[in-house]
XYZ file of C-alpha atoms in Angstrom:
154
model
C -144.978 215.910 -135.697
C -144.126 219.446 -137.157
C -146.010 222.035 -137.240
C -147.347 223.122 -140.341
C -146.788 226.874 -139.772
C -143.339 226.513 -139.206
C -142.715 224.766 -142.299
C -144.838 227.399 -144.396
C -142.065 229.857 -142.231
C -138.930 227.943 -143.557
C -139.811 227.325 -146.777
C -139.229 230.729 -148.162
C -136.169 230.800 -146.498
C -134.987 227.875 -147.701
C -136.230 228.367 -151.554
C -134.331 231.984 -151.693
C -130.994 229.512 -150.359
C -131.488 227.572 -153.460
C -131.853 230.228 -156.003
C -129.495 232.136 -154.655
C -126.612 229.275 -155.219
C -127.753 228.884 -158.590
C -126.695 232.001 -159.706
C -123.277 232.919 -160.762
C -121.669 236.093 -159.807
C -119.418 237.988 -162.726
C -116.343 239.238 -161.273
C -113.313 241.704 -163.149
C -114.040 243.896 -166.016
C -116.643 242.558 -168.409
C -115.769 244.891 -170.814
C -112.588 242.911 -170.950
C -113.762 239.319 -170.968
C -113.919 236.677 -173.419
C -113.486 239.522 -176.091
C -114.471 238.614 -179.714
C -113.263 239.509 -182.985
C -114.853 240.584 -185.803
C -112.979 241.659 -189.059
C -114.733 244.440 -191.112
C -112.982 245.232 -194.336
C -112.619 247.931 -196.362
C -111.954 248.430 -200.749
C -112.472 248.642 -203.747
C -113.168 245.643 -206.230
C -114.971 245.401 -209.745
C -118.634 246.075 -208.369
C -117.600 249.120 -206.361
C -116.749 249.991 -203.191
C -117.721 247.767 -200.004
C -117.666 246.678 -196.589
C -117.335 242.669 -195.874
C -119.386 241.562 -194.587
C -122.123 244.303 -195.004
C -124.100 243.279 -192.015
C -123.108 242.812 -188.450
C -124.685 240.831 -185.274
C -123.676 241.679 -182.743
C -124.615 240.580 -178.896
C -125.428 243.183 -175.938
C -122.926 242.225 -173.352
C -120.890 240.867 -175.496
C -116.997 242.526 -175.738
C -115.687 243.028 -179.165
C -112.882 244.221 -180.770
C -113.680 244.799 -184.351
C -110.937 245.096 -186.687
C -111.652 247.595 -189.404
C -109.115 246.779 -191.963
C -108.865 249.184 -194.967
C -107.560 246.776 -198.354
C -107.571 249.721 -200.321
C -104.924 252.105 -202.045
C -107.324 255.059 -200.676
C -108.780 256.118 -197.425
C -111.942 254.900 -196.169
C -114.041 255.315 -193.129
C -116.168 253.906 -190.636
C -119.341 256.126 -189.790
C -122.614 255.371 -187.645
C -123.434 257.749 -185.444
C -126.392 255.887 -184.296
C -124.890 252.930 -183.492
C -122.320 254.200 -181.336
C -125.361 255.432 -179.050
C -125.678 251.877 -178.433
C -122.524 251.142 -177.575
C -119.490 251.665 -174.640
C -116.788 252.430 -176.585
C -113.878 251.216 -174.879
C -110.904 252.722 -177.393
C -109.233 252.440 -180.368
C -105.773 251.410 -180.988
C -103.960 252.034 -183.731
C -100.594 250.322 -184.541
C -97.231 250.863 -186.166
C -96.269 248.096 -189.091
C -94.143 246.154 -186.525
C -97.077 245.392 -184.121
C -95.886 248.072 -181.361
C -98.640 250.696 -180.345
C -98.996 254.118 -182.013
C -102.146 255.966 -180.315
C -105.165 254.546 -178.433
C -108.404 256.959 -178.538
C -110.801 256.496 -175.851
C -114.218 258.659 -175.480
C -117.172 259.265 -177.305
C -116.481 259.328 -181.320
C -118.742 257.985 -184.238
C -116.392 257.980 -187.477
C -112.912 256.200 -187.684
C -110.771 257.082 -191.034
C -108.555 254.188 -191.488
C -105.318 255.085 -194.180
C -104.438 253.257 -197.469
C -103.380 249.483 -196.623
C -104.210 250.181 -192.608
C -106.150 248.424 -189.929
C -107.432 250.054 -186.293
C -108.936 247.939 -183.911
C -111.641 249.154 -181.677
C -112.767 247.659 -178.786
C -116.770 247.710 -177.471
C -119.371 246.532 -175.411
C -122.861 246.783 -177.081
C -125.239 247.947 -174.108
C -128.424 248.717 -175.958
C -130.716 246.207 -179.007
C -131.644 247.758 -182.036
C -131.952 246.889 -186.008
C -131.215 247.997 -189.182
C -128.721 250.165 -187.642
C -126.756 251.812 -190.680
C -123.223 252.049 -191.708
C -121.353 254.377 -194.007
C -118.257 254.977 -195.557
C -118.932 258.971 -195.512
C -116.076 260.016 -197.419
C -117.852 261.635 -200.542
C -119.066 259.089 -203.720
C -118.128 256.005 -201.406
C -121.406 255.470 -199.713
C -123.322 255.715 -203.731
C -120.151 253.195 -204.880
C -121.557 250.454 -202.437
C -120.069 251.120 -199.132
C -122.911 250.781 -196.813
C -124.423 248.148 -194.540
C -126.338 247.676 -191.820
C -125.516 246.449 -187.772
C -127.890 244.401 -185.784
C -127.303 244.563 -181.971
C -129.545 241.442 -180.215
C-alpha cells in the first residue's frame, strides 16, 4: 500500500510534466512567420478620395505585410502616428517596375508617400490592442476629400 504523502509529493511533479508537454515552443523569427497580406489602396473615384477598405483588423502577433498601393495619377500617403506606437515596424520595401528591389527603410517612421501608379509594401508585427486608431492621407484637402479610416489592433 502507498503512502499517501508520497503521492500528495509526486503529484505536483507529475501535473507540471503534463502541462509542460502541452505547450508548444515557437522557434525562428516570428516577425517572419506565416506573414499575411493585406492590400490598402489608394485614389480618387467619383465620391472623392479614399482608402479601401477604410478599416483595418488587425491581430497582435500577427506578421503583416500590408501593401499600400496608390491607383491614383497623384501622390498619396499613409499617416498614423498613433498606430505605429503599436506596432514593430519591420521595413519597407519599395520596388522597381520589373519586381527587383529599389530601397528598404527600416526604423521608426509614421507616414509613407507612395508616387502616382506605385505600391510599397511594409512589413509589421502589431505588439500592442487598441481601437479606433485613425488613418490619414495628410497631404493637404485629401483627408476632407474622404481619405481617412480607422485601424483596429485585437
Amino acid at each position: 500500500m502507498m503512502n499517501t504523502k508520497k503521492i500528495f509529493s509526486i503529484m505536483p511533479i507529475l501535473m507540471l510534466g503534463a502541462i509542460m508537454t502541452s505547450f508548444s515552443y515557437a522557434e525562428g523569427d516570428l516577425s517572419r512567420a506565416n506573414v499575411e497580406t493585406v492590400v490598402l489602396e489608394m485614389g480618387t473615384n467619383a465620391s472623392g478620395m479614399y482608402f479601401t477598405p477604410s478599416q483595418l483588423n488587425l491581430k497582435t502577433g500577427q506578421a503583416y505585410k500590408i501593401v499600400l498601393k496608390n491607383l491614383d495619377k497623384i501622390k498619396h500617403e499613409f499617416e498614423s502616428e498613433d498606430f505605429v506606437k503599436k506596432i514593430f515596424n519591420r521595413k519597407v520595401e519599395i520596388k522597381n517596375p520589373d519586381g527587383s528591389l529599389l530601397a528598404e527603410i527600416k526604423g521608426s517612421f509614421y507616414e509613407i508617400e507612395v508616387g502616382p501608379m506605385s505600391e510599397v509594401e511594409w512589413f509589421i508585427v502589431p505588439i500592442q490592442p487598441g481601437e479606433n486608431i485613425k488613418m490619414v492621407c495628410a497631404i493637404a484637402g485629401h483627408e476632407e476629400a474622404g481619405m481617412h479610416g480607422l485601424i483596429n489592433i485585437l
